[in-house]
Every structure is written in structure tokens, then in C-alpha cells.
PDB file of C-alpha atoms in Angstrom:
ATOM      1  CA  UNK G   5     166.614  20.945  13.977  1.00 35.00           C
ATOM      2  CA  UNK G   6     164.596  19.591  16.782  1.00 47.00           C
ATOM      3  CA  UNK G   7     162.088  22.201  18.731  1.00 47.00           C
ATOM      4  CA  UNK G   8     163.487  20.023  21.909  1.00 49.00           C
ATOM      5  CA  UNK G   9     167.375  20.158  23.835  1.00 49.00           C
ATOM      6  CA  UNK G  10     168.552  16.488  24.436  1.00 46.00           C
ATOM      7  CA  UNK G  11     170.212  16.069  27.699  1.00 43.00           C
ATOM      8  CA  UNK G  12     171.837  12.277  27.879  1.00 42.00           C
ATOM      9  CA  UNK G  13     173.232  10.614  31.057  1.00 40.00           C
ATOM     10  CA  UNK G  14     176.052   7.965  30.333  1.00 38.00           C
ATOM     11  CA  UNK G  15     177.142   5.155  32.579  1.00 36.00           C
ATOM     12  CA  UNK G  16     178.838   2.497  32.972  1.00 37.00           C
ATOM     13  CA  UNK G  17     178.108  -1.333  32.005  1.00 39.00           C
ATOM     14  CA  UNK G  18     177.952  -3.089  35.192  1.00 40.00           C
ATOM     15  CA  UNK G  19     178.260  -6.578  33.420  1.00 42.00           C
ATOM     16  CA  UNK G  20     181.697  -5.411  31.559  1.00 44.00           C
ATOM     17  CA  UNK G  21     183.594  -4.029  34.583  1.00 44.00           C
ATOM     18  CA  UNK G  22     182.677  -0.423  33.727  1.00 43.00           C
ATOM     19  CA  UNK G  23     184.698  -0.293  30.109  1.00 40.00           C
ATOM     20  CA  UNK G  24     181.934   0.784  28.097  1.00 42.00           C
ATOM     21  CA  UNK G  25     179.480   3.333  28.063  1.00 43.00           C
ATOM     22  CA  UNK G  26     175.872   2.740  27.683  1.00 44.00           C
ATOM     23  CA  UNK G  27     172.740   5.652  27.228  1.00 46.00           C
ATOM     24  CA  UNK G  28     171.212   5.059  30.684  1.00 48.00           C
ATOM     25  CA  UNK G  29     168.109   7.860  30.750  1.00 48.00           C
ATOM     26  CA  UNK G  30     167.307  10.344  28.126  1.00 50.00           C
ATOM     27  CA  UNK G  31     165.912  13.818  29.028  1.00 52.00           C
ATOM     28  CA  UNK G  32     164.125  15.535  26.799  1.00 51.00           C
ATOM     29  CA  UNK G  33     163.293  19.122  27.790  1.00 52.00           C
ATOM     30  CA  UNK G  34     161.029  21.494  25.832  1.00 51.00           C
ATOM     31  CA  UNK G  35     163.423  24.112  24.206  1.00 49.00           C
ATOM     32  CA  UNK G  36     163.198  27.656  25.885  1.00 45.00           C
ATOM     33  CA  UNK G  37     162.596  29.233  22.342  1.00 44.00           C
ATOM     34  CA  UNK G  38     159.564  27.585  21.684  1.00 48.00           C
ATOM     35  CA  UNK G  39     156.541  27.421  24.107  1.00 59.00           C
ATOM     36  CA  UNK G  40     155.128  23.585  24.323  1.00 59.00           C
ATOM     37  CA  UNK G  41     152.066  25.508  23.149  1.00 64.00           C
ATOM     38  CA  UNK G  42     153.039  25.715  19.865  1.00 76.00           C
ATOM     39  CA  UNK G  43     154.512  21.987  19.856  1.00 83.00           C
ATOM     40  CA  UNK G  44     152.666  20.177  16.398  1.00 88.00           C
ATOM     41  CA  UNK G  45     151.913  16.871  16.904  1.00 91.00           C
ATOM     42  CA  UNK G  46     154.794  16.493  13.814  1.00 92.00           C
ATOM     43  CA  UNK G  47     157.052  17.775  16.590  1.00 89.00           C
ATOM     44  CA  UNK G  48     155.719  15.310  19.201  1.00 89.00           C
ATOM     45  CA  UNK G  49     156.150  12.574  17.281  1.00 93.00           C
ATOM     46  CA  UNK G  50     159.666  13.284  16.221  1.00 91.00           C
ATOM     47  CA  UNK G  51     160.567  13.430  20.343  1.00 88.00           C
ATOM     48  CA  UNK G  52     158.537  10.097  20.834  1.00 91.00           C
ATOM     49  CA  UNK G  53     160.406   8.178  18.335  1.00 93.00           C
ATOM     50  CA  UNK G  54     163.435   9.000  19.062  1.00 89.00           C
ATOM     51  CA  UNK G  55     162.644   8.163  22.691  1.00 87.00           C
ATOM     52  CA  UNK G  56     161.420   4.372  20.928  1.00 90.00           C
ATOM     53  CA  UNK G  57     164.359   4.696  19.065  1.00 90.00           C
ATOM     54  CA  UNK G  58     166.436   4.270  22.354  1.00 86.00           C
ATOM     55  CA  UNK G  59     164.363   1.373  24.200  1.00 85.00           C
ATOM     56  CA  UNK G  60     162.466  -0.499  21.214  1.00 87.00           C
ATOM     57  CA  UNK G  61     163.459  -3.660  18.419  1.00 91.00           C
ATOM     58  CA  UNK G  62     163.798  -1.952  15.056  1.00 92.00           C
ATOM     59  CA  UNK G  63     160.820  -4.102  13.874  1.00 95.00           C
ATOM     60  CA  UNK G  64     158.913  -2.306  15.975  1.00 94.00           C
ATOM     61  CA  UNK G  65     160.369   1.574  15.475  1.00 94.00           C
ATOM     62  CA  UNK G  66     160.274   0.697  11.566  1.00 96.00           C
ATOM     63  CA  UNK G  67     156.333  -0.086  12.300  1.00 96.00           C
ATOM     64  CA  UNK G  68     155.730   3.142  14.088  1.00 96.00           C
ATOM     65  CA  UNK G  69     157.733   5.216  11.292  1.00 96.00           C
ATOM     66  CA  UNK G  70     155.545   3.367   8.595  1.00 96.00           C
ATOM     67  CA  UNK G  71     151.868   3.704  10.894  1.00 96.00           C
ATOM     68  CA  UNK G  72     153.433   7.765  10.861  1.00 96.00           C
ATOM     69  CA  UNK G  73     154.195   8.136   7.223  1.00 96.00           C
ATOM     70  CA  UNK G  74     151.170   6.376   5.846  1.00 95.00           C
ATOM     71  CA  UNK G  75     147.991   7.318   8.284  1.00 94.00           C
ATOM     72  CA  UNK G  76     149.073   9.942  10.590  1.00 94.00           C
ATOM     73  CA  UNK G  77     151.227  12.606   8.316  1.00 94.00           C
ATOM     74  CA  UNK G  78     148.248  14.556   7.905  1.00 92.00           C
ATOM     75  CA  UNK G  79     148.465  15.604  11.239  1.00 92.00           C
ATOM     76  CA  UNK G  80     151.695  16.651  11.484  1.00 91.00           C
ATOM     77  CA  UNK G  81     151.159  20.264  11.161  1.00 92.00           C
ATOM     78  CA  UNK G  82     148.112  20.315  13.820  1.00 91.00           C
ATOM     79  CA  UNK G  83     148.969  22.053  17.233  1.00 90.00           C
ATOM     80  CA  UNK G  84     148.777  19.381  19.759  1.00 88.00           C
ATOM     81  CA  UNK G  85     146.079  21.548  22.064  1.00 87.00           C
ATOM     82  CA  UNK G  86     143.876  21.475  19.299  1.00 89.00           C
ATOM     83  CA  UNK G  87     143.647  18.008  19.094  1.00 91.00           C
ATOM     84  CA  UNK G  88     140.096  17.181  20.909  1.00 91.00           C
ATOM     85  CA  UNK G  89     137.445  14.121  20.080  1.00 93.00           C
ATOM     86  CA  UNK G  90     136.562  15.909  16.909  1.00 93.00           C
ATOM     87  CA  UNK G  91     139.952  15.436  15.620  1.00 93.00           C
ATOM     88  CA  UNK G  92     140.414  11.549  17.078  1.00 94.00           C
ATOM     89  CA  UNK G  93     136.470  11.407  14.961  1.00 94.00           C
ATOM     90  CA  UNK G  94     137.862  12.771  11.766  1.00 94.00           C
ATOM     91  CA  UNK G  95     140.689  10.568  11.609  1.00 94.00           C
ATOM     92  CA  UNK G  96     138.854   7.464  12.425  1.00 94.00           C
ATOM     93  CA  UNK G  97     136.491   8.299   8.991  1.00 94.00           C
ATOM     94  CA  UNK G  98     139.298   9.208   7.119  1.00 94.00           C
ATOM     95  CA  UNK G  99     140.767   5.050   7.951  1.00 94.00           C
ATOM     96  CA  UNK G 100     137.311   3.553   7.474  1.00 93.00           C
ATOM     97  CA  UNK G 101     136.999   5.699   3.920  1.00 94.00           C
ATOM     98  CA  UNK G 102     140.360   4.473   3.008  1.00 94.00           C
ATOM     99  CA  UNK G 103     139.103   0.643   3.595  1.00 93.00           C
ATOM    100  CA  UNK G 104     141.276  -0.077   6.607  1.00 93.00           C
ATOM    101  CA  UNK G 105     139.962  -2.890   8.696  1.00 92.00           C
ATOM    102  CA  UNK G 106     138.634  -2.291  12.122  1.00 92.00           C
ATOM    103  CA  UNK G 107     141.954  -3.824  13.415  1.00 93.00           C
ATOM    104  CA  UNK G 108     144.483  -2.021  11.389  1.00 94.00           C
ATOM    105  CA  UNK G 109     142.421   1.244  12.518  1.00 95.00           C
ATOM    106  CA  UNK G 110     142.868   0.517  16.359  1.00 95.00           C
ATOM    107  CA  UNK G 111     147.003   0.084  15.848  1.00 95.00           C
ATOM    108  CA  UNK G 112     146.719   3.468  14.021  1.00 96.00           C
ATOM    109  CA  UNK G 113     144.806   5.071  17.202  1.00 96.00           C
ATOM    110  CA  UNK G 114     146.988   3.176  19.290  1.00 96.00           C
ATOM    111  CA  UNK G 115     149.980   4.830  17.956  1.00 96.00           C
ATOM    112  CA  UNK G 116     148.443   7.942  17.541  1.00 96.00           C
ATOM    113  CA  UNK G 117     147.945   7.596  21.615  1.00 95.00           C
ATOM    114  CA  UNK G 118     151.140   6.800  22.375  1.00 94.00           C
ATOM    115  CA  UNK G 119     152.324   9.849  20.899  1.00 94.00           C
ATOM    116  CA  UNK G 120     150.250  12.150  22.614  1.00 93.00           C
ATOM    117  CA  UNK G 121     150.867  10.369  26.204  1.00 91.00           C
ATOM    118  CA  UNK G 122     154.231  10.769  25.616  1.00 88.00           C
ATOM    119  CA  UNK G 123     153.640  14.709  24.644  1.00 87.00           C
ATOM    120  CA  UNK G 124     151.683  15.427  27.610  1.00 84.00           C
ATOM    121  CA  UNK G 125     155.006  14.564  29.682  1.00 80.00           C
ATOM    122  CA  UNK G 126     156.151  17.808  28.562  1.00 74.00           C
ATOM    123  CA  UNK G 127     153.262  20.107  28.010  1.00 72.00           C
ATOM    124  CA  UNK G 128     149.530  20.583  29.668  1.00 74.00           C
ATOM    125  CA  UNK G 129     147.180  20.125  27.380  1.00 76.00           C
ATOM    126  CA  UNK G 130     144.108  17.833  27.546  1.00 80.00           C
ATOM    127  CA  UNK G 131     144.442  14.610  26.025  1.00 86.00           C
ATOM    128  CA  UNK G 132     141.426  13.462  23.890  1.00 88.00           C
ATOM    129  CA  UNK G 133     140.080   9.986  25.144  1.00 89.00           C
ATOM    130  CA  UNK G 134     140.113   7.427  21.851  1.00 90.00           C
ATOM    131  CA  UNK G 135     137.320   5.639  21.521  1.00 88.00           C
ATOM    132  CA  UNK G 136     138.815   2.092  19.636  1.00 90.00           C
ATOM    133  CA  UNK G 137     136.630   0.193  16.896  1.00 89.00           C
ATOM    134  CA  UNK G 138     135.110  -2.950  17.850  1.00 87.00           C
ATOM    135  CA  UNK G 139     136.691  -6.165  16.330  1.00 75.00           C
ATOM    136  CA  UNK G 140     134.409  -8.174  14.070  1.00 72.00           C
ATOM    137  CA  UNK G 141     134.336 -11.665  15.794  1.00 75.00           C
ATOM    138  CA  UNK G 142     133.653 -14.950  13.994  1.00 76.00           C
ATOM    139  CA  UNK G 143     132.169 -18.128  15.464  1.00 83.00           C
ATOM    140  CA  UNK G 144     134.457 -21.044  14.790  1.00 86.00           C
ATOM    141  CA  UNK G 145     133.828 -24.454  14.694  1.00 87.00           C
ATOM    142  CA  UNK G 146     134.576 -27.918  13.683  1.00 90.00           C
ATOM    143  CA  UNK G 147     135.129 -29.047  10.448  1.00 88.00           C
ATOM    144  CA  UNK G 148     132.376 -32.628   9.847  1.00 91.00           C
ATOM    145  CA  UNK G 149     134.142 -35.314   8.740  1.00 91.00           C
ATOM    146  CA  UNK G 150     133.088 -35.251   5.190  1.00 93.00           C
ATOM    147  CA  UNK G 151     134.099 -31.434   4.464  1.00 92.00           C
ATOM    148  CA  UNK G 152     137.626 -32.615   6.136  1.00 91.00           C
ATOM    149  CA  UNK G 153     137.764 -35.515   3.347  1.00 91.00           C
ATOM    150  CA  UNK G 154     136.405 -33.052   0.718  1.00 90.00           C
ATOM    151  CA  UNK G 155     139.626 -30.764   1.805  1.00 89.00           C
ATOM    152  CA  UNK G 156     142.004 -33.816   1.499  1.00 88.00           C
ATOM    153  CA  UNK G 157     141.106 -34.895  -1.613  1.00 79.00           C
TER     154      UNK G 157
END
């Protein structure tokens, strides 16, 4: 059971002469029972995807759903206005101690951001700015023409 009431707006296909129905705008209201200041960023995320669900490839919902399962679960139980810096800090350490690379890290946060843009829609609370990891660069260059023939051979 979902903490939010789902209020969907059907209409008609243009391109097939108005025979079939098609979701045209989803809105998602806050349920009365429950003020958004209880809303867990579990709950959050549970609206947002279902929101991707509607307007996403399922590569890319089945990406979210795994970034969700494997980094962010542990967060799923933490009220959304007590999400500050610290929390964005913690989480960060937590990736780097698992042995994520700075890249994999940033589409965690990225995610996690998404989520809590999507949130604040729907409830005031201050969202935490992410600070993203900086991307090891490498210098490339050319290849000499004896390490190409040493590769060819």
C-alpha cells in the first residue's frame, strides 16, 4: 500500500483517430493520512519510480531499481527531512569503502538526487546539495610504431 493516492488522466491517441486510450499525466498527491513529514526516502523512491516507470526505457527503470536495491536500501527507512550533507557524506564513504569507482559513485548520487528532486515536488523540506567525485582522467596518446608492431605480432 502506497503512502500516496494516484490520480490518472486518460486520453485519446491523436495518431489512431481517438480508439485507444493512452496515460497522458500522472498526479501523484500526498495521501491525507500521512503528513509528507513523515514521507521515508523508501516512500519517495517508490513514487519516483513509478513516475519513471510511466515515461522511461525499461533498461533504464531496471538500472534505477538495481542502483536502489544495491547502494541506496540503507536509506530507505530515513525520513526525508533528515537527510542533510552529513547524510549525502556518509553515503559517499560507505561507496568508496565498498571499492566503487569514482564514476559508479556519481550515478549512485545522481540517482539518489533524482529521487529527492522529485520528493520535494510534494513536500518542503531542504534538499541537501551533492557534492559529485571528481573523475580520474588519463592522458592518452599515440601508440610509436614499434609498440603497434609489437601488438600485431
Amino acid at each position: 500500500m502506497s503512502i500516496f493516492d494516484v490520480k490518472i488522466k486518460r486520453c485519446k491517441e491523436k495518431n489512431t483517430g481517438g480508439a485507444a486510450n493512452r496515460i497522458e499525466r500522472v498526479e501523484l498527491l500526498p495521501a491525507a493520512s500521512l503528513p509528507i513529514e513523515a514521507v521515508t526516502f523508501g516512500d519517495a523512491y517508490e513514487l519516483w519510480i513509478f513516475e519513471m516507470k510511466m515515461c522511461a526505457k525499461p533498461n533504464t527503470v531496471n538500472k534505477y531499481e538495481g542502483i536502489f536495491n544495491n547502494h541506496l536500501f540503507v536509506l530507505s527507512d530515513v525520513e526525508l527531512k533528515s537527510i542533510s550533507r552529513a547524510t549525502v557524506s556518509q553515503l559517499t564513504d560507505l561507496l568508496l569503502a565498498k571499492g566503487l569507482s569514482n564514476k559508479t559513485i556519481n550515478d549512485i548520487l545522481i540517482v539518489f538526487n533524482m529521487v529527492l528532486k522529485s520528493a520535494s515536488d510534494y513536500g518542503d523540506f531542504a534538499l541537501p546539495r551533492i557534492n559529485y567525485l571528481r573523475e580520474q582522467k588519463y592522458e592518452t596518446r599515440a601508440l610509436t610504431i614499434i609498440e603497434q608492431r609489437r601488438l600485431s605480432d
